[in-house]
Short mmCIF file of C-alpha atoms in Angstrom, two decimals:
data_model
loop_
_atom_site.label_atom_id
_atom_site.label_comp_id
_atom_site.label_asym_id
_atom_site.label_seq_id
_atom_site.Cartn_x
_atom_site.Cartn_y
_atom_site.Cartn_z
CA MET A 27 -65.78 -154.19 32.82
CA ALA A 28 -67.18 -155.08 36.22
CA PRO A 29 -64.77 -156.32 38.90
CA ALA A 30 -62.95 -158.97 36.99
CA THR A 31 -63.77 -162.44 38.12
CA LYS A 32 -61.93 -165.17 36.34
CA PRO A 33 -63.72 -166.31 33.19
CA ARG A 34 -64.80 -169.93 33.21
CA ILE A 35 -63.46 -172.15 30.43
CA LYS A 36 -64.38 -175.76 29.88
CA ILE A 37 -62.39 -177.88 27.46
CA PRO A 38 -61.68 -181.62 27.46
CA GLU A 39 -58.84 -182.78 29.71
CA SER A 40 -57.09 -184.11 26.65
CA ALA A 41 -57.73 -184.43 22.94
CA ARG A 42 -56.20 -186.05 19.88
CA ALA A 43 -55.15 -184.07 16.80
CA GLY A 44 -58.06 -184.09 14.33
CA GLU A 45 -60.66 -184.63 17.05
CA ILE A 46 -63.59 -182.20 17.21
CA ILE A 47 -63.89 -180.79 20.71
CA GLU A 48 -66.38 -178.45 22.33
CA VAL A 49 -65.08 -175.27 23.95
CA ARG A 50 -67.37 -173.64 26.53
CA THR A 51 -66.74 -170.14 27.84
CA LEU A 52 -68.44 -167.87 30.34
CA VAL A 53 -67.43 -164.41 31.47
CA THR A 54 -68.96 -162.29 34.23
CA HIS A 55 -70.50 -159.13 32.77
CA VAL A 56 -73.66 -157.12 33.45
CA MET A 57 -74.52 -156.78 29.72
CA GLU A 58 -76.41 -153.52 30.34
CA THR A 59 -78.70 -153.14 27.33
CA GLY A 60 -78.93 -149.34 27.20
CA ASN A 61 -82.74 -149.54 27.21
CA ARG A 62 -83.18 -149.35 30.96
CA LYS A 63 -83.64 -146.28 33.14
CA ASP A 64 -82.38 -145.65 36.66
CA ARG A 65 -84.55 -144.58 39.61
CA ASP A 66 -84.49 -140.92 38.48
CA GLY A 67 -85.64 -141.88 35.00
CA LYS A 68 -82.25 -141.27 33.42
CA PRO A 69 -81.23 -143.85 30.81
CA ILE A 70 -78.49 -146.24 31.94
CA PRO A 71 -75.82 -146.24 29.22
CA ARG A 72 -75.29 -149.43 27.26
CA ASP A 73 -72.35 -151.53 28.42
CA ILE A 74 -72.09 -154.95 26.84
CA VAL A 75 -69.36 -157.32 25.80
CA ASN A 76 -69.53 -156.58 22.08
CA THR A 77 -66.77 -158.87 20.81
CA PHE A 78 -65.47 -162.30 21.73
CA VAL A 79 -62.44 -163.73 19.96
CA ALA A 80 -60.93 -167.17 20.43
CA LYS A 81 -57.45 -168.01 19.18
CA TYR A 82 -55.72 -171.36 19.20
CA ALA A 83 -51.97 -171.65 18.58
CA ASP A 84 -52.00 -167.94 17.64
CA GLN A 85 -54.64 -168.45 14.92
CA GLU A 86 -58.14 -166.99 15.21
CA VAL A 87 -60.55 -169.94 15.36
CA PHE A 88 -63.83 -168.26 16.36
CA ARG A 89 -65.25 -164.77 16.65
CA ALA A 90 -68.60 -163.48 17.87
CA ASP A 91 -70.11 -159.99 17.54
CA LEU A 92 -72.57 -159.71 20.39
CA GLY A 93 -75.62 -157.47 20.79
CA PRO A 94 -77.67 -156.50 23.86
CA GLY A 95 -79.83 -159.58 23.21
CA ILE A 96 -77.13 -161.79 24.77
CA SER A 97 -77.85 -162.65 28.41
CA ALA A 98 -75.83 -161.23 31.30
CA ASN A 99 -72.65 -163.21 31.94
CA PRO A 100 -72.30 -164.24 28.29
CA PHE A 101 -71.98 -167.96 27.70
CA ILE A 102 -70.60 -169.03 24.34
CA ALA A 103 -69.72 -172.53 23.21
CA PHE A 104 -68.18 -173.48 19.87
CA SER A 105 -66.31 -176.39 18.32
CA LEU A 106 -62.71 -176.86 17.25
CA LYS A 107 -61.14 -179.55 15.12
CA VAL A 108 -57.85 -179.81 16.98
CA PRO A 109 -55.08 -178.98 14.49
CA GLY A 110 -52.30 -180.02 16.86
CA PRO A 111 -50.79 -178.91 20.15
CA GLY A 112 -51.57 -175.37 21.25
CA THR A 113 -52.94 -172.93 23.77
CA PHE A 114 -56.28 -171.14 23.66
CA GLU A 115 -56.43 -167.40 24.07
CA PHE A 116 -59.86 -165.93 24.68
CA ALA A 117 -60.56 -162.19 24.62
CA TRP A 118 -63.76 -160.36 25.62
CA THR A 119 -64.06 -156.65 24.81
CA ASP A 120 -66.83 -154.43 26.18
CA ASP A 121 -68.28 -151.01 25.28
CA GLU A 122 -65.92 -149.27 27.73
CA GLY A 123 -63.03 -150.65 25.68
CA THR A 124 -61.84 -153.01 28.38
CA THR A 125 -60.48 -156.32 27.16
CA LEU A 126 -60.26 -159.34 29.39
CA ILE A 127 -57.89 -162.09 28.25
CA GLU A 128 -57.73 -165.66 29.45
CA THR A 129 -55.42 -168.43 28.23
CA GLN A 130 -55.73 -172.16 28.59
CA PRO A 131 -53.46 -174.83 27.12
CA LEU A 132 -54.97 -177.93 25.51
CA ASN A 133 -53.40 -181.25 26.34
CA VAL A 134 -53.01 -182.90 22.92
CA VAL A 135 -52.10 -186.59 23.18
CA MET B 5 -137.22 -212.75 30.71
CA THR B 6 -140.27 -211.22 29.12
CA ALA B 7 -140.32 -209.90 25.59
CA GLN B 8 -140.56 -206.42 26.96
CA GLY B 9 -137.50 -206.93 29.15
CA LYS B 10 -135.48 -208.13 26.13
CA GLU B 11 -136.43 -205.07 24.19
CA LEU B 12 -135.35 -202.77 26.98
CA LEU B 13 -132.00 -204.56 27.20
CA THR B 14 -131.39 -204.18 23.48
CA ILE B 15 -132.14 -200.50 23.61
CA SER B 16 -129.83 -199.89 26.52
CA VAL B 17 -127.01 -201.79 24.76
CA LEU B 18 -127.58 -199.79 21.62
CA ASN B 19 -127.57 -196.59 23.56
CA ARG B 20 -124.41 -197.45 25.31
CA ARG B 21 -122.73 -198.35 22.04
CA SER B 22 -123.88 -195.21 20.29
CA LEU B 23 -122.72 -193.20 23.27
CA LEU B 24 -119.30 -194.82 23.05
CA ILE B 25 -119.11 -194.18 19.33
CA ALA B 26 -120.14 -190.58 19.75
CA GLY B 27 -117.63 -190.13 22.54
CA GLY B 28 -114.87 -191.71 20.47
CA ALA B 29 -115.64 -189.48 17.53
CA ALA B 30 -115.56 -186.41 19.75
CA ALA B 31 -112.23 -187.49 21.21
CA LEU B 32 -110.87 -187.91 17.69
CA LEU B 33 -112.25 -184.60 16.58
CA ARG B 34 -110.87 -182.60 19.46
CA PRO B 35 -107.17 -182.68 18.47
CA LEU B 36 -108.17 -182.15 14.84
CA LEU B 37 -110.06 -179.04 15.85
CA ALA B 38 -107.16 -177.87 17.96
CA MET B 39 -104.83 -178.36 15.00
CA ALA B 40 -107.13 -176.40 12.74
CA GLN B 41 -107.23 -173.57 15.27
CA GLU B 42 -103.46 -173.55 15.53
CA GLU B 43 -103.10 -173.39 11.78
CA SER B 44 -105.46 -170.48 11.52
CA ALA B 45 -103.62 -168.55 14.27
CA PRO B 46 -102.18 -165.37 12.80
CA ALA B 47 -98.44 -165.32 12.11
CA LEU B 48 -96.41 -163.57 14.79
CA GLU B 49 -95.79 -159.95 14.02
CA ARG B 50 -92.26 -159.05 12.95
CA SER B 51 -90.91 -155.67 13.95
CA LYS B 52 -89.78 -152.99 11.53
CA ILE B 53 -86.37 -153.07 13.20
CA PHE B 54 -86.15 -156.76 12.34
CA GLN B 55 -87.25 -156.20 8.73
CA GLU B 56 -84.54 -153.58 8.28
CA ALA B 57 -81.83 -155.78 9.78
CA TYR B 58 -82.99 -158.75 7.71
CA THR B 59 -83.03 -156.76 4.48
CA ALA B 60 -79.55 -155.39 5.18
CA LEU B 61 -78.14 -158.87 5.85
CA THR B 62 -79.79 -160.65 2.93
CA ALA B 63 -79.23 -157.77 0.47
CA GLY B 64 -82.29 -158.77 -1.52
CA ALA B 65 -81.43 -162.48 -1.77
CA THR B 66 -83.94 -165.09 -0.58
CA PRO B 67 -82.36 -167.51 1.91
CA VAL B 68 -83.17 -171.20 1.48
CA GLU B 69 -85.10 -172.72 4.39
CA GLY B 70 -83.53 -175.82 5.92
CA LYS B 71 -80.01 -177.00 6.74
CA VAL B 72 -80.14 -174.69 9.77
CA THR B 73 -81.31 -176.08 13.11
CA LEU B 74 -82.16 -173.55 15.77
CA GLU B 75 -82.90 -175.17 19.11
CA LEU B 76 -84.74 -173.12 21.71
CA PRO B 77 -87.06 -174.28 24.47
CA GLU B 78 -90.71 -174.28 23.36
CA LEU B 79 -91.53 -172.06 26.29
CA ALA B 80 -89.26 -169.70 28.19
CA GLU B 81 -90.46 -168.70 31.63
CA ASN B 82 -87.67 -166.16 31.91
CA GLY B 83 -86.91 -164.20 28.77
CA ASN B 84 -83.67 -162.92 30.28
CA PHE B 85 -82.03 -166.27 30.01
CA VAL B 86 -82.96 -168.50 27.08
CA PRO B 87 -80.56 -171.29 26.06
CA LEU B 88 -79.91 -171.40 22.32
CA THR B 89 -78.15 -173.94 20.12
CA VAL B 90 -77.67 -173.28 16.43
CA SER B 91 -76.18 -175.74 13.97
CA VAL B 92 -75.81 -175.78 10.21
CA GLU B 93 -75.40 -178.90 8.10
CA SER B 94 -72.02 -178.50 6.45
CA PRO B 95 -68.93 -180.62 5.76
CA MET B 96 -66.82 -177.66 7.03
CA THR B 97 -64.06 -178.33 4.48
CA PRO B 98 -61.99 -175.53 2.90
CA ASP B 99 -64.24 -175.82 -0.21
CA ASP B 100 -67.57 -175.84 1.59
CA TYR B 101 -68.06 -174.34 5.02
CA VAL B 102 -70.26 -171.99 7.01
CA LYS B 103 -68.77 -168.51 7.23
CA VAL B 104 -71.25 -166.60 9.34
CA ILE B 105 -74.34 -167.31 11.44
CA HIS B 106 -76.58 -164.40 12.45
CA ILE B 107 -79.14 -164.80 15.22
CA LEU B 108 -82.06 -162.42 14.73
CA SER B 109 -84.96 -161.55 17.00
CA THR B 110 -88.24 -160.49 15.39
CA ALA B 111 -89.55 -158.61 18.45
CA ASN B 112 -86.62 -157.34 20.56
CA PRO B 113 -85.67 -153.63 20.59
CA VAL B 114 -82.42 -154.68 18.85
CA ALA B 115 -82.87 -157.27 16.12
CA ARG B 116 -79.36 -158.67 15.82
CA ILE B 117 -78.66 -160.79 18.88
CA ALA B 118 -75.29 -162.08 17.72
CA THR B 119 -73.14 -162.89 14.72
CA PHE B 120 -70.80 -165.91 14.86
CA HIS B 121 -67.84 -166.18 12.50
CA LEU B 122 -66.73 -169.71 11.62
CA SER B 123 -64.16 -171.44 9.42
CA PRO B 124 -63.18 -175.04 8.52
CA VAL B 125 -61.06 -175.23 11.70
CA ASN B 126 -64.31 -175.52 13.69
CA GLY B 127 -65.01 -179.01 12.29
CA VAL B 128 -68.75 -178.61 12.80
CA ALA B 129 -70.94 -175.51 12.51
CA LYS B 130 -72.51 -175.49 15.94
CA VAL B 131 -72.65 -172.66 18.47
CA GLN B 132 -74.41 -172.36 21.82
CA SER B 133 -75.27 -169.27 23.83
CA ARG B 134 -77.93 -167.76 26.08
CA ILE B 135 -80.12 -164.96 24.85
CA ARG B 136 -82.70 -162.40 25.95
CA LEU B 137 -86.16 -162.32 24.41
CA ALA B 138 -88.61 -159.48 25.06
CA LYS B 139 -91.76 -161.50 24.29
CA THR B 140 -93.23 -164.42 22.38
CA GLN B 141 -91.73 -164.35 18.91
CA ASP B 142 -89.94 -166.06 16.03
CA VAL B 143 -86.17 -166.31 16.29
CA ILE B 144 -84.26 -166.62 13.05
CA ALA B 145 -80.82 -168.05 12.32
CA LEU B 146 -79.43 -166.81 9.02
CA ALA B 147 -76.22 -168.44 7.80
CA GLN B 148 -73.91 -167.54 4.95
CA LEU B 149 -71.96 -170.38 3.35
CA SER B 150 -68.49 -170.11 1.82
CA ASN B 151 -70.02 -170.02 -1.71
CA GLY B 152 -72.13 -167.02 -0.69
CA ALA B 153 -75.41 -168.91 -0.45
CA LEU B 154 -77.79 -167.99 2.38
CA VAL B 155 -79.67 -170.57 4.43
CA MET B 156 -81.98 -170.01 7.35
CA GLY B 157 -84.01 -171.62 10.08
CA THR B 158 -86.86 -170.23 12.18
CA THR B 159 -88.10 -171.26 15.62
CA THR B 160 -91.11 -169.88 17.46
CA ILE B 161 -90.78 -169.49 21.20
CA LYS B 162 -93.34 -168.55 23.81
CA VAL B 163 -92.00 -166.18 26.46
CA THR B 164 -93.83 -165.86 29.79
CA ILE B 165 -91.83 -163.05 31.41
CA GLY B 166 -89.96 -160.97 28.87
CA GLY B 167 -86.31 -160.06 29.24
CA CYS B 168 -87.22 -156.58 30.47
CA SER B 169 -85.19 -154.51 28.10
CA SER B 170 -83.27 -156.73 25.76
#
């Protein structure tokens, strides 16, 4: 994975249990498709974030299998019906096998 | 006014009216013609790679059109960066929810853009992302419900500059 910059996560400042919230995530990654060639005409190997997993309170709540058709710096937003207090754990894994993990607690009122 | 003058006046009024009518009719016809042309435009070609991916995912079943909303801009100037919103009508209860949503390109070198896995904990079946599109094409969202049924939605998008190698 390219020099790790902190992934960007956007969740509401607070939420009530049972409320449906939107979770927006963005990670910095080149998402090299594997179809391009370098200046010498040699193919540039594919390197994409192929899996994104979101957990909340240690339960998997969303998963995405990504292909090279996802733009560089993958942005993914999904919804969650807040089951109660908890912390998000997001994990992005790329073709090199590197996994980047980011956690963010949700303020449940 | 002489009789001759009256006659001339009548003619010019008539002419003006008929001109207006003709013009109005033409104005009405134009969009109709445009619509007819659009309808007769050939369907966008779908790649063999797409057909294979689609066949593998549907396993011979015919997905029902509707229930799936796939929002893309009508025109993408930059195919490297196309915002996408997909949503599926579903109560998202343990008895009836959307399990999987596949996003498929009909003209990219790789057909499967992404697969999203959902469960009742999501509350609503709605996912947003940004995708690459090589050229003008149909994009398809294929969803599998908890009872195994397949539903799909299709959106056509014009791409000005293709995502070079998506």
